[in-house]
Amino acid sequence: MALKPIIKNSLLALAVTGLVACETVQTTQGGAVGVDRKQSMLISSQEMEAQSSKEYAQVLAEAKGKGLLNRNAAQTQRVKAIANRLIPQTGVFRPDALKWNWEVNVLSSDDTNAWCMPGGKIAVYTGLIEKLKITDDELAAVMGHEIAHALREHARERASQQAGANFAISVGAALLGLGDVGQQGAQYAYMGLMGLPNSRANETEADRIGVELAARGGYDPKAAVTLWQKMAKLGGEEPMKFMSTHPSSADRIADLTVYAQRVDPLYQQTRKTR
């Protein structure tokens, strides 16, 4: 059934309102690695940080209840010591990050994982440390990468992109008279053409900023290369590149090799002053 003109006009008005609400921001300065892409945001940073703080507290409470929070004192001290050298370097990319309420904790889990929520809420899993037999330099590369996601507000950006895409697809489906199947097809098309490539771009930005944070903190940036070599051996068969939210290991290692070399003078300078 064709939409009545008044409904079409209302949908178009909503679409225009959504576009007006979109904010173009420069979340970070470029640094030596030159990450200077502007980002479009539909969701406020305050919303993201408030939600992240709530979710982080829930994760910690659950882990503590199961006896999985900071269980190994030596591991916890090691992770926090690395964070204490990386966090002061965040001011190079965004001075306001120095005032974030940073939190760093270690969770006992077999997963080879780490993450940093918006606002500086960090978690490192023991599986990452133990399975990779990770060095301090390699751990700094991981933590620098995760901190970079928070600095660039990638979570906010992805949430904004998804909200905008869902809205546009819903409006388009209504205007064109598409059913649920057509709308779902449009969502798949969005993920293949825009969503996944954007996510891969975010990973590359985090890799590049991460090696600079590590170098400025006095950690060898080339360890990011050995880290991903270890990860490639640990992981199973990778999905086809166009279906993956992350760059392939080969692409990632090649890019990190270039950018680790670019920030090596920062590392050498820091070594001399420590």
XYZ file of C-alpha atoms in Angstrom:
274
model
C 0.000 0.000 0.000
C 1.328 3.443 -0.954
C 2.102 5.854 1.868
C -0.160 8.863 2.189
C 1.603 12.178 1.407
C 1.286 13.394 5.020
C 3.092 10.287 6.310
C 5.827 10.654 3.702
C 6.338 14.284 4.670
C 6.521 13.387 8.366
C 9.158 10.739 7.708
C 11.204 13.136 5.605
C 10.963 15.758 8.354
C 12.248 13.237 10.885
C 15.113 12.336 8.556
C 16.107 15.998 8.255
C 15.943 16.389 12.050
C 18.237 13.388 12.448
C 20.758 14.867 10.032
C 20.714 18.230 11.810
C 21.387 16.505 15.150
C 24.505 14.864 13.742
C 27.704 16.461 15.064
C 31.052 16.392 13.254
C 33.910 16.242 15.754
C 37.672 15.901 15.937
C 38.031 13.624 18.946
C 41.841 13.576 18.995
C 44.855 15.415 17.722
C 46.833 13.573 15.056
C 49.997 12.772 16.988
C 53.118 11.550 15.212
C 51.097 8.814 13.497
C 48.796 11.369 11.887
C 45.339 10.042 12.769
C 43.195 13.067 11.938
C 39.931 11.733 10.505
C 36.838 13.679 11.557
C 33.920 11.703 12.947
C 30.154 12.111 12.834
C 28.310 11.593 16.112
C 24.606 11.292 16.869
C 25.101 10.233 20.494
C 26.691 12.427 23.155
C 29.931 11.507 24.892
C 28.181 12.054 28.233
C 25.635 9.361 27.397
C 28.336 6.901 26.398
C 30.494 7.537 29.468
C 27.563 7.252 31.852
C 26.506 3.942 30.333
C 30.080 2.661 30.321
C 30.613 3.514 33.987
C 27.445 1.618 34.848
C 28.403 -1.431 32.778
C 31.971 -1.435 34.089
C 30.747 -1.407 37.686
C 28.474 -4.352 36.896
C 31.334 -6.319 35.308
C 33.565 -5.707 38.334
C 30.806 -6.619 40.784
C 30.125 -9.901 38.990
C 33.837 -10.738 38.794
C 34.347 -9.910 42.472
C 31.390 -12.062 43.439
C 32.968 -15.012 41.638
C 36.430 -14.358 43.053
C 37.798 -13.410 39.604
C 38.724 -9.767 40.205
C 42.423 -8.936 40.618
C 43.029 -12.421 42.002
C 46.756 -12.447 41.209
C 48.420 -9.498 42.963
C 51.582 -9.671 40.861
C 49.653 -9.636 37.573
C 47.472 -6.780 38.791
C 50.488 -4.728 39.845
C 52.155 -5.406 36.495
C 49.132 -4.277 34.465
C 48.599 -1.168 36.565
C 52.284 -0.237 36.303
C 52.040 -0.323 32.507
C 48.818 1.702 32.589
C 50.524 4.284 34.792
C 53.099 4.861 32.053
C 50.600 4.897 29.176
C 47.831 7.077 30.603
C 50.015 10.222 30.978
C 50.762 9.959 27.229
C 47.093 10.300 26.280
C 47.373 14.075 26.606
C 49.281 14.146 23.315
C 46.084 13.089 21.572
C 43.490 14.738 23.830
C 44.402 16.738 26.954
C 40.987 16.164 28.546
C 41.736 12.433 28.807
C 44.227 13.193 31.573
C 41.243 14.172 33.742
C 39.216 11.022 33.059
C 38.402 8.787 36.009
C 40.677 5.984 34.835
C 40.237 2.504 36.301
C 42.407 -0.549 35.644
C 41.546 -4.100 36.673
C 42.520 -7.676 35.830
C 39.853 -10.327 35.309
C 40.609 -14.036 35.590
C 39.404 -15.553 32.319
C 40.751 -17.877 29.621
C 39.871 -15.311 26.959
C 42.817 -13.611 25.246
C 41.219 -10.227 25.549
C 41.458 -6.702 26.914
C 39.308 -3.621 26.494
C 38.918 0.011 27.469
C 35.434 1.482 27.762
C 34.670 5.158 27.092
C 36.040 7.355 29.849
C 39.035 5.120 30.584
C 37.603 1.939 32.116
C 40.220 -0.768 31.427
C 40.103 -4.537 31.873
C 42.813 -7.051 30.995
C 42.086 -10.800 31.004
C 44.550 -13.271 32.474
C 44.219 -15.455 29.363
C 45.906 -12.727 27.330
C 48.850 -12.654 29.732
C 49.243 -16.383 30.232
C 48.431 -17.893 26.838
C 50.676 -15.486 24.918
C 53.404 -15.429 27.571
C 53.181 -11.730 26.946
C 56.090 -9.349 27.531
C 55.635 -5.917 29.081
C 56.255 -4.301 25.681
C 53.599 -6.507 24.059
C 51.142 -5.871 26.879
C 51.726 -2.137 26.450
C 50.854 -2.549 22.754
C 47.555 -4.228 23.643
C 46.659 -1.699 26.305
C 47.712 1.203 24.101
C 45.455 -0.129 21.357
C 42.470 -0.402 23.703
C 43.100 3.024 25.216
C 43.214 4.418 21.675
C 39.680 3.143 21.042
C 38.511 5.187 24.044
C 40.458 8.279 22.975
C 38.957 8.126 19.474
C 35.496 7.375 20.937
C 35.052 4.513 18.508
C 32.240 2.996 20.582
C 30.323 6.263 20.377
C 31.031 6.510 16.670
C 29.831 2.969 15.948
C 26.699 3.470 18.039
C 26.015 6.707 16.151
C 26.562 5.065 12.776
C 24.280 2.176 13.647
C 21.578 4.489 14.997
C 21.768 6.622 11.873
C 21.759 3.609 9.573
C 18.810 1.989 11.340
C 16.870 5.232 11.137
C 17.664 5.759 7.460
C 16.826 2.153 6.598
C 13.521 2.354 8.472
C 12.592 5.603 6.728
C 13.668 4.263 3.347
C 11.783 1.026 3.838
C 8.641 2.946 4.752
C 8.941 5.322 1.795
C 9.621 2.502 -0.668
C 7.080 0.130 0.799
C 9.659 -2.543 1.621
C 8.639 -5.349 3.940
C 10.634 -6.852 6.795
C 12.688 -8.966 4.367
C 13.617 -5.934 2.289
C 14.542 -3.946 5.379
C 16.712 -6.795 6.671
C 18.439 -6.997 3.285
C 19.209 -3.293 3.464
C 20.741 -3.772 6.909
C 22.981 -6.565 5.605
C 24.003 -4.364 2.689
C 24.900 -1.564 5.093
C 27.118 -3.863 7.163
C 28.931 -5.156 4.074
C 29.424 -1.791 2.389
C 29.846 0.537 5.374
C 29.675 -1.079 8.818
C 32.475 -3.646 8.547
C 34.924 -1.428 6.611
C 34.372 1.369 9.148
C 35.104 -1.042 11.975
C 38.331 -2.154 10.268
C 39.328 1.510 9.897
C 38.785 1.981 13.632
C 41.043 -0.977 14.389
C 43.802 0.470 12.211
C 43.523 3.851 13.939
C 43.740 2.170 17.346
C 46.789 0.176 16.232
C 48.609 3.317 15.097
C 47.757 5.426 18.134
C 48.527 2.454 20.362
C 52.102 2.105 19.142
C 52.668 5.817 19.694
C 51.317 5.643 23.246
C 53.588 2.660 23.909
C 56.634 4.391 22.430
C 56.036 7.564 24.416
C 55.603 5.443 27.545
C 59.015 3.850 27.023
C 57.864 0.541 25.527
C 59.291 -0.859 22.315
C 56.668 -0.174 19.598
C 57.989 -3.099 17.512
C 56.465 -5.393 20.143
C 53.099 -4.730 18.497
C 54.377 -6.747 15.528
C 55.509 -9.721 17.641
C 52.225 -9.530 19.538
C 50.146 -9.976 16.393
C 52.454 -12.687 15.145
C 51.662 -14.553 18.375
C 47.956 -13.818 17.992
C 47.978 -15.130 14.425
C 49.504 -18.415 15.588
C 47.056 -18.697 18.471
C 43.936 -18.011 16.433
C 42.180 -20.354 14.045
C 41.341 -19.763 10.409
C 40.501 -16.114 9.770
C 37.237 -15.085 8.109
C 37.398 -13.623 4.629
C 38.656 -10.031 4.849
C 35.478 -8.438 3.531
C 33.439 -10.270 6.191
C 35.690 -9.386 9.124
C 35.405 -6.454 11.508
C 39.199 -6.531 11.956
C 42.021 -6.264 9.428
C 43.670 -9.560 8.490
C 46.744 -10.490 10.529
C 48.989 -9.985 7.485
C 47.586 -6.493 6.804
C 47.783 -5.588 10.455
C 51.385 -6.732 10.851
C 52.425 -4.888 7.682
C 50.834 -1.637 8.851
C 52.203 -1.944 12.385
C 55.705 -2.564 11.030
C 55.557 0.791 9.223
C 54.109 2.765 12.113
C 56.284 1.157 14.775
C 59.275 2.352 12.777
C 57.755 5.835 12.503
C 57.429 6.229 16.284
C 60.696 4.477 17.156
C 62.503 7.839 17.626
C 59.985 8.669 20.360
C 60.818 5.369 22.052
C 64.560 5.972 21.795
C 64.154 9.466 23.213
C 62.070 8.190 26.127
C 64.627 5.461 26.891
C 67.359 8.084 27.225
C 65.365 10.129 29.726
C 64.120 7.303 31.921
